[in-house]
Amino acid sequence: MISLHNTLGGERQPFVPGDADRVTMYVCGPTVYGPAHIGNARPAVVFDVLARLLRRRYRLVYASNITDVDDKINQAAAEQGVPIAAVAQRWIRTWREDMAGLGVLAPDRQPLATEHVPQMISLVKSLLKSGHAYEAEGHVLFRVGAYAAYGELSGRNRDEQIAGARVEVAPYKEDPADFVLWKPSSDELPGWESPWGRGRPGWHLECSAMAREHLGDTIDIHGGGRDLIFPHHENEIAQSRCGHGAPLARYWMHNGMIRMGKSKMAKSRGNILTIRELRGKIPGEVLRLALLSARYRDPLEWTDELVATSRQRLDRLYRVLLDCAEDSREGGTPSPPGGSARTAEPSPELVRALEDDLNTPAALSVLAGEARKLRAGAVEPVAGAAALKAGGFLMGILQADPVQWFTAVESGPELTAEEIAARIGERARQRDVGDYAAADRIRDELAGRGVILEDGPQGTTWRRAAL
RNA sequence: GGCCAGGUGGCAGAGUGGCGAUGCAGCGGACUGCAAAUCCGUGGACGCCGGUUCAAUUCCGGCCCUGGCCUCCA
């Protein structure tokens, strides 16, 4: 049984799908106006693991949107003097590359906001018709006062919000808490014809319309960052519920924030690390493991140490896989039927950990235990390695060829395999004559360039170093 | 100020009403060139104050601290 922490209600609940033949999940995706940072990657990675887990039991339709119409995109285009669509396209491409680099499987649906404007307009129409929205100075606003349950997700009530008083109160709002569904566009801005004139949708509206279009009125799981609970998800709930009468989602899941030096990583704070720059020097799989090293609901502080530790954990796991591959090659053990990683089953302990509200740290611990047993020879290497890889697959790690893992050069002006071999040969001669000082100099030099040497009974091998 | 999450060993981070995960670092050992890498083994913890209980890090209450949200935000 899968249990999930539901923000709506604030407790862990058994997951019971509305329809086991069509489980639906929607996760808020990026607004494409610049490079995504590692914090943006957390929900994508976390819910990718959940998608993999759900697919073991159910048929899943997983949708994650891309917001390609937004004032920030317009602003970026104006600043750079390029067409708005060019900005969006460029960063959509980057986002997809980044996600692939982190081992995130493409969602079943990846709707673009600009391709769902008619659905948004029709949602606004029904909200107007039912009195949950009103027109004011070319805008259409949601009338928060008309929805009594407003605030149930975030645990706020309207009085508290008014007391907050930091909300900017546009003069045309009936109530400070009201939010924009549709706003007018000038000629230079992207816009669509609507009953309220040429305009563009408000951000909250997009997700309601796209989720409904692709997944139906009520979806099973709605995910996103914790910072979206209010107002984004609260507003989505209000729009959808008032628009078609059904609850938007049955389970709401929110991931914690990535922190950089004690505060949330955010573009507005300027403390971001983009996925692109990180991937330039660190394998995507290491980044992924780092993101999964804490429970998804908790905050995670991003540090060099976290990255280094993650790299070492992965190295250790791959080393076992490498040894297993060598053992079976030497021993001539034929691969048992069904022994491939694709068909092997992950261990029940690992599945149990993941099904317990996505306890990835515990799952990682299970993996480490399995690796230890394999190394100790307590498990048959081929089947054991296959099970290890199957568990890795659920978390989106450990799918690379172990030899490649240790020898692949990530980036920068690195040494070629030939150059490394030449240096190793030179060092071997020095060691033969007993000139260890010179040999160590070569070893240290290579270490400084990201190559670690290992002297074994069969001679010297090398692998790339952690950072 | 309001709402919501947390506070576990040197660090990261699970979990549990009584048998103290896991990773990194440290320490000991094996191997080795009294090297590096690797492998094996190992000590160490539950914010504070009360309460419930035979027994609490784990349940309850209060306090302190940290972070998030209340404006765009993964």
Coordinates of C-alpha atoms (C1' of nucleotides) in Angstrom, one line a residue:
Chain A
M1 CA 0.0 0.0 0.0
I2 CA 1.2 3.5 -0.8
S3 CA 0.7 6.1 1.8
L4 CA 1.2 9.8 1.1
H5 CA 1.2 12.9 3.2
N6 CA -1.7 15.0 2.1
T7 CA -1.3 18.8 2.7
L8 CA -5.1 18.9 2.6
G9 CA -5.7 17.5 6.1
G10 CA -2.1 17.6 7.0
E11 CA -1.6 13.9 7.6
R12 CA -0.3 10.8 6.0
Q13 CA -3.1 8.9 4.3
P14 CA -3.3 5.6 2.4
F15 CA -3.4 6.3 -1.3
V16 CA -6.7 5.1 -2.8
P17 CA -7.0 6.2 -6.4
G18 CA -10.3 7.3 -7.9
D19 CA -9.8 4.9 -10.7
A20 CA -7.0 2.3 -10.5
D21 CA -7.0 2.0 -14.3
R22 CA -6.3 5.7 -14.7
V23 CA -4.4 7.3 -11.9
T24 CA -3.8 11.0 -12.6
M25 CA -1.1 13.3 -11.3
Y26 CA -0.4 16.9 -12.1
V27 CA 2.7 18.8 -11.1
C28 CA 3.3 22.5 -11.5
G29 CA 6.1 23.0 -14.0
P30 CA 8.3 26.0 -14.7
T31 CA 7.7 29.4 -16.1
V32 CA 10.2 29.6 -18.9
Y33 CA 12.0 32.9 -18.8
G34 CA 15.5 31.9 -17.8
P35 CA 17.6 29.0 -16.7
A36 CA 16.1 26.8 -14.1
H37 CA 17.9 26.4 -10.8
I38 CA 18.4 23.3 -8.7
G39 CA 15.4 24.2 -6.5
N40 CA 13.2 24.1 -9.5
A41 CA 14.4 20.6 -10.2
R42 CA 13.4 19.2 -6.9
P43 CA 9.7 18.7 -7.6
A44 CA 10.5 17.3 -11.1
V45 CA 12.8 14.7 -9.6
V46 CA 10.6 13.9 -6.6
F47 CA 7.5 13.4 -8.6
D48 CA 9.4 11.5 -11.2
V49 CA 10.2 9.0 -8.5
L50 CA 6.5 9.0 -7.5
A51 CA 5.5 8.4 -11.1
R52 CA 7.9 5.5 -11.4
L53 CA 6.5 4.1 -8.1
L54 CA 2.8 4.5 -9.1
R55 CA 3.4 2.8 -12.5
R56 CA 4.3 -0.4 -10.7
R57 CA 0.8 -0.7 -9.5
Y58 CA -1.4 1.5 -11.7
R59 CA -1.9 2.9 -15.1
L60 CA -0.8 6.5 -14.6
V61 CA -1.3 9.6 -16.6
Y62 CA 1.2 12.2 -15.4
A63 CA 1.0 15.8 -16.6
S64 CA 3.3 18.6 -15.8
N65 CA 2.8 21.9 -17.5
I66 CA 5.1 24.6 -18.9
T67 CA 4.0 28.2 -18.4
D68 CA 4.9 30.0 -21.6
V69 CA 2.9 33.1 -21.2
D70 CA 3.8 35.3 -18.2
D71 CA 4.8 38.8 -17.5
K72 CA 8.3 37.7 -16.6
I73 CA 8.7 36.2 -20.0
N74 CA 7.5 39.4 -21.6
Q75 CA 9.9 41.4 -19.5
A76 CA 12.8 39.1 -20.4
A77 CA 12.0 39.5 -24.1
A78 CA 11.8 43.2 -23.8
E79 CA 15.1 43.4 -22.0
Q80 CA 16.9 41.2 -24.6
G81 CA 15.1 42.7 -27.5
V82 CA 14.0 39.4 -28.8
P83 CA 10.5 38.0 -29.6
I84 CA 8.6 36.7 -26.7
A85 CA 8.1 33.3 -28.3
A86 CA 11.9 33.0 -28.8
V87 CA 12.5 33.4 -25.0
A88 CA 9.9 30.8 -24.2
Q89 CA 11.2 28.3 -26.8
R90 CA 14.8 28.7 -25.7
W91 CA 14.1 28.0 -22.1
I92 CA 11.6 25.2 -22.8
R93 CA 14.4 23.4 -24.7
T94 CA 16.8 24.1 -21.8
W95 CA 14.4 22.8 -19.3
R96 CA 13.8 19.6 -21.1
E97 CA 17.6 19.1 -21.5
D98 CA 18.1 19.7 -17.9
M99 CA 15.4 17.3 -16.8
A100 CA 16.8 14.6 -19.1
G101 CA 20.2 15.2 -17.6
L102 CA 18.7 14.6 -14.2
G103 CA 17.2 11.3 -15.3
V104 CA 13.7 12.7 -15.2
L105 CA 11.4 10.7 -17.5
A106 CA 9.3 12.9 -19.7
P107 CA 5.8 13.3 -18.2
D108 CA 3.0 11.7 -20.2
R109 CA 1.7 15.2 -21.0
Q110 CA 3.6 18.4 -21.0
P111 CA 0.9 21.0 -21.8
L112 CA 1.8 24.5 -22.8
A113 CA -0.3 27.3 -21.4
T114 CA -0.5 29.0 -24.8
E115 CA -2.1 26.0 -26.3
H116 CA -4.9 26.0 -23.8
V117 CA -6.3 29.5 -23.9
P118 CA -9.7 28.4 -25.2
Q119 CA -10.1 26.1 -22.2
M120 CA -9.1 28.9 -19.9
I121 CA -11.6 31.3 -21.5
S122 CA -14.4 28.8 -21.1
L123 CA -13.5 28.3 -17.4
V124 CA -13.6 32.1 -16.9
K125 CA -17.0 32.2 -18.6
S126 CA -18.5 29.7 -16.3
L127 CA -17.1 31.4 -13.3
L128 CA -18.7 34.7 -14.4
K129 CA -21.9 32.9 -15.0
S130 CA -22.1 31.4 -11.6
G131 CA -21.2 34.7 -9.9
H132 CA -17.8 33.6 -8.7
A133 CA -16.1 36.1 -10.9
Y134 CA -16.6 39.7 -12.1
E135 CA -15.3 42.1 -14.7
A136 CA -13.6 45.3 -13.7
E137 CA -11.6 47.6 -16.0
G138 CA -10.8 44.9 -18.6
H139 CA -9.9 42.4 -16.0
V140 CA -11.8 39.4 -14.8
L141 CA -11.3 38.7 -11.1
F142 CA -12.2 35.8 -8.9
R143 CA -14.5 36.7 -6.1
V144 CA -13.0 35.1 -3.2
G145 CA -15.9 36.0 -0.9
A146 CA -18.1 33.8 -3.1
Y147 CA -16.3 30.6 -2.2
A148 CA -16.7 29.8 1.5
A149 CA -14.1 27.0 1.6
Y150 CA -11.4 29.4 0.4
G151 CA -8.2 28.8 2.5
E152 CA -8.8 25.1 3.3
L153 CA -5.5 24.0 1.9
S154 CA -3.3 26.6 3.5
G155 CA -5.2 26.8 6.7
R156 CA -5.9 30.5 6.3
N157 CA -9.1 32.4 6.6
R158 CA -10.1 35.5 4.8
D159 CA -9.8 37.7 7.9
E160 CA -6.2 36.7 8.4
Q161 CA -5.4 37.6 4.9
I162 CA -7.0 41.0 5.1
A163 CA -5.1 41.4 8.4
G164 CA -2.0 40.6 6.5
A165 CA -2.7 43.7 4.4
R166 CA 0.5 43.3 2.4
V167 CA -1.6 42.3 -0.6
E168 CA -1.5 45.0 -3.2
V169 CA -5.0 46.3 -3.5
A170 CA -5.8 47.3 -7.1
P171 CA -8.5 49.9 -7.1
Y172 CA -10.8 47.8 -9.2
K173 CA -10.9 44.9 -6.7
E174 CA -14.0 44.3 -4.7
D175 CA -12.0 42.6 -2.0
P176 CA -8.2 42.7 -1.5
A177 CA -8.1 38.9 -1.6
D178 CA -9.6 38.7 -5.1
F179 CA -7.2 37.5 -7.8
V180 CA -6.9 38.0 -11.5
L181 CA -8.3 35.4 -13.9
W182 CA -7.8 37.4 -17.1
K183 CA -6.1 40.7 -17.7
P184 CA -5.9 43.0 -20.7
S185 CA -3.0 43.0 -23.1
S186 CA -1.6 45.9 -25.0
D187 CA -0.7 45.5 -28.6
E188 CA 2.9 44.6 -28.0
L189 CA 2.0 41.9 -25.4
P190 CA 0.9 38.4 -26.2
G191 CA -2.9 38.4 -26.2
W192 CA -6.0 36.4 -27.2
E193 CA -9.4 37.6 -28.2
S194 CA -11.9 37.0 -25.5
P195 CA -15.4 38.3 -24.5
W196 CA -13.5 40.8 -22.3
G197 CA -11.3 42.1 -25.0
R198 CA -7.8 41.1 -26.1
G199 CA -6.0 39.8 -23.1
R200 CA -4.0 37.0 -21.4
P201 CA -4.7 34.6 -18.6
G202 CA -3.7 34.9 -15.0
W203 CA -1.2 32.4 -13.8
H204 CA -3.4 30.4 -11.5
L205 CA -6.0 29.9 -14.2
E206 CA -3.6 28.1 -16.4
C207 CA -3.1 25.1 -14.2
S208 CA -6.8 24.6 -13.5
A209 CA -7.6 24.6 -17.2
M210 CA -4.7 22.3 -18.2
A211 CA -5.2 19.8 -15.4
R212 CA -8.9 19.5 -16.4
E213 CA -8.2 19.2 -20.1
H214 CA -5.7 16.4 -19.7
L215 CA -6.7 14.6 -16.5
G216 CA -10.3 15.4 -15.8
D217 CA -12.3 17.3 -13.2
T218 CA -10.8 15.6 -10.2
I219 CA -7.3 14.4 -10.2
D220 CA -5.7 12.0 -7.8
I221 CA -2.5 13.8 -7.0
H222 CA -1.5 17.4 -7.4
G223 CA 2.1 18.3 -6.6
G224 CA 4.4 21.2 -6.5
G225 CA 6.7 23.2 -4.2
R226 CA 5.6 24.2 -0.8
D227 CA 5.8 27.8 -1.7
L228 CA 2.9 27.3 -4.1
I229 CA 0.4 26.3 -1.4
F230 CA -0.6 29.9 -1.1
P231 CA -1.9 31.5 -3.2
H232 CA -1.3 29.4 -6.3
H233 CA -2.9 26.2 -5.2
E234 CA -5.5 27.8 -3.1
N235 CA -6.6 29.7 -6.1
E236 CA -6.5 26.7 -8.4
I237 CA -8.8 24.9 -6.0
A238 CA -11.2 27.8 -5.9
Q239 CA -11.4 28.2 -9.6
S240 CA -11.8 24.6 -10.4
R241 CA -14.3 23.9 -7.7
C242 CA -16.4 26.9 -8.6
G243 CA -15.9 26.3 -12.3
H244 CA -17.1 22.7 -12.4
G245 CA -18.3 21.8 -9.0
A246 CA -15.8 18.9 -8.4
P247 CA -12.8 19.0 -6.1
L248 CA -9.6 19.7 -8.0
A249 CA -7.4 17.1 -6.4
R250 CA -7.7 14.4 -3.7
Y251 CA -4.1 14.4 -2.6
W252 CA -2.0 17.5 -2.4
M253 CA 1.8 16.9 -2.1
H254 CA 4.3 19.6 -1.6
N255 CA 8.1 19.4 -1.6
G256 CA 10.3 21.5 0.7
M257 CA 12.6 24.2 -0.4
I258 CA 16.2 23.9 -1.4
R259 CA 18.2 26.3 0.7
M260 CA 21.5 28.1 0.1
G261 CA 23.0 29.4 3.2
K262 CA 20.0 29.2 5.5
S263 CA 17.5 30.8 3.2
K264 CA 15.4 29.6 0.3
M265 CA 17.1 29.4 -3.1
A266 CA 15.3 31.8 -5.3
K267 CA 16.0 34.0 -8.2
S268 CA 14.7 37.0 -6.4
R269 CA 17.3 36.4 -3.6
G270 CA 20.1 35.9 -6.1
N271 CA 21.3 32.8 -4.3
I272 CA 20.7 30.3 -7.1
L273 CA 22.7 27.6 -8.7
T274 CA 21.4 26.8 -12.2
I275 CA 21.1 23.2 -13.3
R276 CA 23.1 24.0 -16.4
E277 CA 26.1 25.3 -14.5
L278 CA 25.9 22.4 -12.0
R279 CA 25.6 19.8 -14.8
G280 CA 28.7 21.3 -16.3
K281 CA 30.9 20.0 -13.5
I282 CA 28.8 17.4 -11.7
P283 CA 27.1 14.3 -13.3
G284 CA 23.3 14.7 -13.3
E285 CA 23.0 11.5 -11.4
V286 CA 24.9 12.9 -8.5
L287 CA 22.6 15.9 -8.5
R288 CA 19.7 13.6 -8.5
L289 CA 20.9 11.6 -5.6
A290 CA 21.6 14.8 -3.7
L291 CA 18.0 15.9 -4.3
L292 CA 16.8 12.5 -3.0
S293 CA 19.0 12.4 0.0
A294 CA 16.4 14.0 2.3
R295 CA 12.7 13.4 2.4
Y296 CA 10.9 15.5 -0.2
R297 CA 8.8 17.4 2.4
D298 CA 11.8 18.7 4.3
P299 CA 14.0 21.6 3.4
L300 CA 17.4 20.6 1.9
E301 CA 20.4 22.8 2.2
W302 CA 22.5 22.7 -0.9
T303 CA 26.2 22.6 -0.1
D304 CA 29.5 21.4 -1.7
E305 CA 29.6 18.7 1.0
L306 CA 26.2 17.4 0.0
V307 CA 27.4 17.1 -3.6
A308 CA 30.6 15.4 -2.6
T309 CA 28.9 12.9 -0.3
S310 CA 26.4 12.1 -3.0
R311 CA 29.1 11.5 -5.4
Q312 CA 30.8 9.1 -3.0
R313 CA 27.7 7.2 -2.3
L314 CA 27.1 6.7 -6.0
D315 CA 30.7 5.7 -6.5
R316 CA 30.4 3.0 -3.8
L317 CA 27.2 1.6 -5.4
Y318 CA 28.7 1.6 -8.9
R319 CA 31.9 0.0 -7.6
V320 CA 29.9 -3.0 -6.4
L321 CA 28.1 -3.2 -9.7
L322 CA 31.5 -3.1 -11.4
D323 CA 32.8 -5.9 -9.3
C324 CA 29.7 -8.0 -9.9
A325 CA 30.1 -7.5 -13.6
E326 CA 33.7 -8.6 -13.5
D327 CA 32.9 -11.5 -11.2
S328 CA 30.3 -12.9 -13.5
R329 CA 32.5 -12.3 -16.6
E330 CA 35.4 -14.2 -15.0
G331 CA 33.2 -16.9 -13.5
G332 CA 31.4 -17.3 -16.8
T333 CA 28.1 -17.2 -15.0
P334 CA 25.5 -17.0 -17.6
S335 CA 22.9 -14.3 -17.1
P336 CA 19.9 -16.0 -15.7
P337 CA 16.7 -15.5 -17.6
G338 CA 14.9 -12.4 -16.4
G339 CA 18.1 -11.2 -14.8
S340 CA 18.3 -8.0 -16.6
A341 CA 17.7 -4.7 -14.7
R342 CA 14.6 -4.1 -16.7
T343 CA 12.8 -7.2 -15.6
A344 CA 14.4 -7.8 -12.2
E345 CA 12.3 -6.8 -9.2
P346 CA 13.5 -4.2 -6.7
S347 CA 13.7 -5.5 -3.1
P348 CA 10.5 -5.4 -1.1
E349 CA 12.2 -3.3 1.6
L350 CA 13.1 -0.6 -0.9
V351 CA 9.6 -0.6 -2.4
R352 CA 8.2 -0.4 1.1
A353 CA 10.4 2.6 1.9
L354 CA 9.3 4.5 -1.2
E355 CA 5.7 3.6 -0.7
D356 CA 5.9 5.1 2.7
D357 CA 5.4 8.7 1.5
L358 CA 8.4 8.5 -0.7
N359 CA 11.0 7.8 1.9
T360 CA 14.0 8.1 -0.4
P361 CA 16.7 8.3 2.4
A362 CA 15.5 5.0 3.7
A363 CA 15.4 3.6 0.2
L364 CA 19.0 4.7 -0.3
S365 CA 19.9 3.0 2.9
V366 CA 18.3 -0.2 1.6
L367 CA 20.4 0.1 -1.5
A368 CA 23.5 0.5 0.5
G369 CA 22.7 -2.6 2.6
E370 CA 22.1 -4.6 -0.6
A371 CA 25.4 -3.4 -1.9
R372 CA 27.2 -4.5 1.2
K373 CA 25.7 -8.0 1.0
L374 CA 26.7 -8.3 -2.6
R375 CA 30.2 -7.3 -1.8
A376 CA 30.4 -9.8 1.1
G377 CA 29.4 -12.5 -1.4
A378 CA 26.1 -13.2 0.5
V379 CA 24.1 -12.8 -2.6
E380 CA 24.5 -14.3 -6.1
P381 CA 26.2 -11.5 -8.1
V382 CA 24.2 -11.5 -11.3
A383 CA 20.8 -11.6 -9.7
G384 CA 21.9 -9.3 -6.8
A385 CA 23.2 -6.7 -9.2
A386 CA 20.0 -6.9 -11.2
A387 CA 17.9 -6.3 -8.2
L388 CA 20.2 -3.4 -7.1
K389 CA 19.7 -1.9 -10.5
A390 CA 16.0 -2.4 -10.4
G391 CA 15.8 -0.6 -7.1
G392 CA 18.0 2.1 -8.7
F393 CA 15.6 2.4 -11.6
L394 CA 12.8 3.2 -9.3
M395 CA 14.8 6.1 -8.0
G396 CA 16.2 7.0 -11.4
I397 CA 19.8 6.2 -10.5
L398 CA 22.3 3.4 -11.2
Q399 CA 21.3 2.8 -14.8
A400 CA 24.7 3.7 -16.3
D401 CA 27.3 1.2 -17.3
P402 CA 29.7 1.0 -14.3
V403 CA 32.8 1.1 -16.5
Q404 CA 31.5 4.2 -18.1
W405 CA 30.5 5.7 -14.8
F406 CA 34.1 5.6 -13.6
T407 CA 35.8 6.7 -16.7
A408 CA 33.4 9.1 -18.4
V409 CA 34.9 12.6 -18.5
E410 CA 32.3 15.2 -17.7
S411 CA 33.5 18.4 -19.0
G412 CA 36.3 20.9 -19.4
P413 CA 39.8 20.3 -20.8
E414 CA 40.2 16.8 -19.4
L415 CA 42.8 14.2 -20.1
T416 CA 42.1 11.6 -22.7
A417 CA 42.3 8.0 -21.9
E418 CA 45.5 7.7 -24.0
E419 CA 47.2 10.5 -22.1
I420 CA 46.2 8.9 -18.8
A421 CA 47.5 5.5 -20.0
A422 CA 50.8 7.1 -21.0
R423 CA 51.2 8.7 -17.6
I424 CA 50.4 5.5 -15.8
G425 CA 53.0 3.7 -17.9
E426 CA 55.6 6.3 -17.0
R427 CA 54.7 6.0 -13.4
A428 CA 55.0 2.2 -13.5
R429 CA 58.6 2.5 -14.7
Q430 CA 59.4 4.9 -11.9
R431 CA 57.9 2.6 -9.4
D432 CA 59.9 -0.3 -10.9
V433 CA 63.1 1.5 -10.2
G434 CA 62.0 2.6 -6.8
D435 CA 61.5 6.2 -7.5
Y436 CA 58.4 6.6 -5.5
A437 CA 58.7 10.3 -5.1
A438 CA 58.5 10.8 -8.9
A439 CA 55.7 8.2 -9.1
D440 CA 53.7 10.1 -6.4
R441 CA 54.2 13.3 -8.3
I442 CA 52.4 11.8 -11.3
R443 CA 49.7 10.4 -9.1
D444 CA 49.1 13.7 -7.4
E445 CA 49.2 15.5 -10.7
L446 CA 46.6 13.3 -12.2
A447 CA 44.5 13.6 -9.0
G448 CA 44.7 17.3 -9.4
R449 CA 43.2 16.9 -12.8
G450 CA 40.4 14.7 -11.7
V451 CA 41.9 11.3 -12.2
I452 CA 42.4 8.9 -9.3
L453 CA 44.8 5.9 -9.7
E454 CA 44.3 2.6 -8.0
D455 CA 47.2 0.2 -7.8
G456 CA 45.9 -3.4 -7.7
P457 CA 47.3 -6.9 -8.2
Q458 CA 46.6 -6.6 -11.9
G459 CA 48.3 -3.2 -12.2
T460 CA 47.1 0.3 -12.1
T461 CA 43.6 1.4 -13.0
W462 CA 42.1 4.8 -13.0
R463 CA 38.8 6.5 -12.5
R464 CA 37.6 10.0 -12.4
A465 CA 37.6 11.8 -9.1
A466 CA 34.8 13.3 -7.1
L467 CA 35.0 17.0 -8.2
Chain B
rG1 C1' 1.4 39.5 13.9
rG2 C1' -1.2 35.0 11.5
rC3 C1' -0.7 30.2 9.2
rC4 C1' 2.4 25.9 8.0
rA5 C1' 6.7 22.7 8.6
rG6 C1' 11.0 21.2 11.4
rG7 C1' 14.7 20.7 15.7
rU8 C1' 18.4 13.2 16.1
rG9 C1' 25.8 11.7 16.9
rG10 C1' 31.6 16.0 13.9
rC11 C1' 28.3 16.7 9.2
rA12 C1' 24.0 14.9 6.3
rG13 C1' 19.8 12.1 7.4
rA14 C1' 16.0 7.8 8.4
rG15 C1' 13.2 5.6 12.3
rU16 C1' 11.0 3.8 16.8
rG17 C1' 7.2 3.5 23.4
rG18 C1' 11.9 -0.8 25.7
rC19 C1' 16.3 -4.3 20.9
rG20 C1' 20.2 3.0 18.9
rA21 C1' 19.3 2.9 10.1
rU22 C1' 22.4 4.7 6.2
rG23 C1' 26.2 7.9 3.9
rC24 C1' 30.5 11.1 4.7
rA25 C1' 34.3 12.3 8.1
rG26 C1' 37.1 10.1 12.5
rC27 C1' 39.4 5.8 14.7
rG28 C1' 41.4 0.4 14.3
rG29 C1' 42.7 -3.4 10.8
rA30 C1' 43.7 -5.8 5.8
rC31 C1' 46.2 -4.8 1.3
rU32 C1' 50.4 -1.8 -0.3
rG33 C1' 55.7 1.2 -1.8
rC34 C1' 55.4 2.0 6.8
rA35 C1' 52.1 5.8 -0.2
rA36 C1' 47.4 6.6 -2.6
rA37 C1' 43.0 4.2 -3.8
rU38 C1' 40.1 0.1 -2.2
rC39 C1' 38.1 -3.4 1.4
rC40 C1' 36.7 -5.0 6.5
rG41 C1' 35.6 -3.4 11.6
rU42 C1' 34.2 0.4 15.1
rG43 C1' 32.9 4.7 19.2
rG44 C1' 29.2 8.5 19.2
rA45 C1' 22.7 11.3 19.2
rC46 C1' 17.7 12.3 20.0
rG47 C1' 16.5 21.5 21.6
rC48 C1' 14.6 22.8 27.0
rC49 C1' 10.9 22.0 31.1
rG50 C1' 6.9 19.4 32.9
rG51 C1' 3.2 15.2 32.3
rU52 C1' 1.3 10.1 30.9
rU53 C1' 3.8 5.2 31.3
rC54 C1' 6.9 -0.3 34.4
rA55 C1' 9.6 2.2 30.4
rA56 C1' 9.8 8.3 26.0
rU57 C1' 14.3 10.4 21.6
rU58 C1' 9.5 8.3 20.2
rC59 C1' 2.7 10.1 23.2
rC60 C1' 0.6 14.9 25.6
rG61 C1' 1.3 20.2 27.2
rG62 C1' 4.3 24.6 27.6
rC63 C1' 8.7 27.1 26.2
rC64 C1' 13.0 28.2 23.1
rC65 C1' 15.2 28.1 18.2
rU66 C1' 15.2 27.4 12.7
rG67 C1' 12.9 27.7 8.0
rG68 C1' 8.7 28.5 4.6
rC69 C1' 4.1 31.2 3.3
rC70 C1' 1.1 35.7 4.0
rU71 C1' 3.8 39.8 -3.0
rC72 C1' 6.3 36.7 -8.0
rC73 C1' 8.3 32.0 -6.3
rA74 C1' 9.6 24.8 -7.2

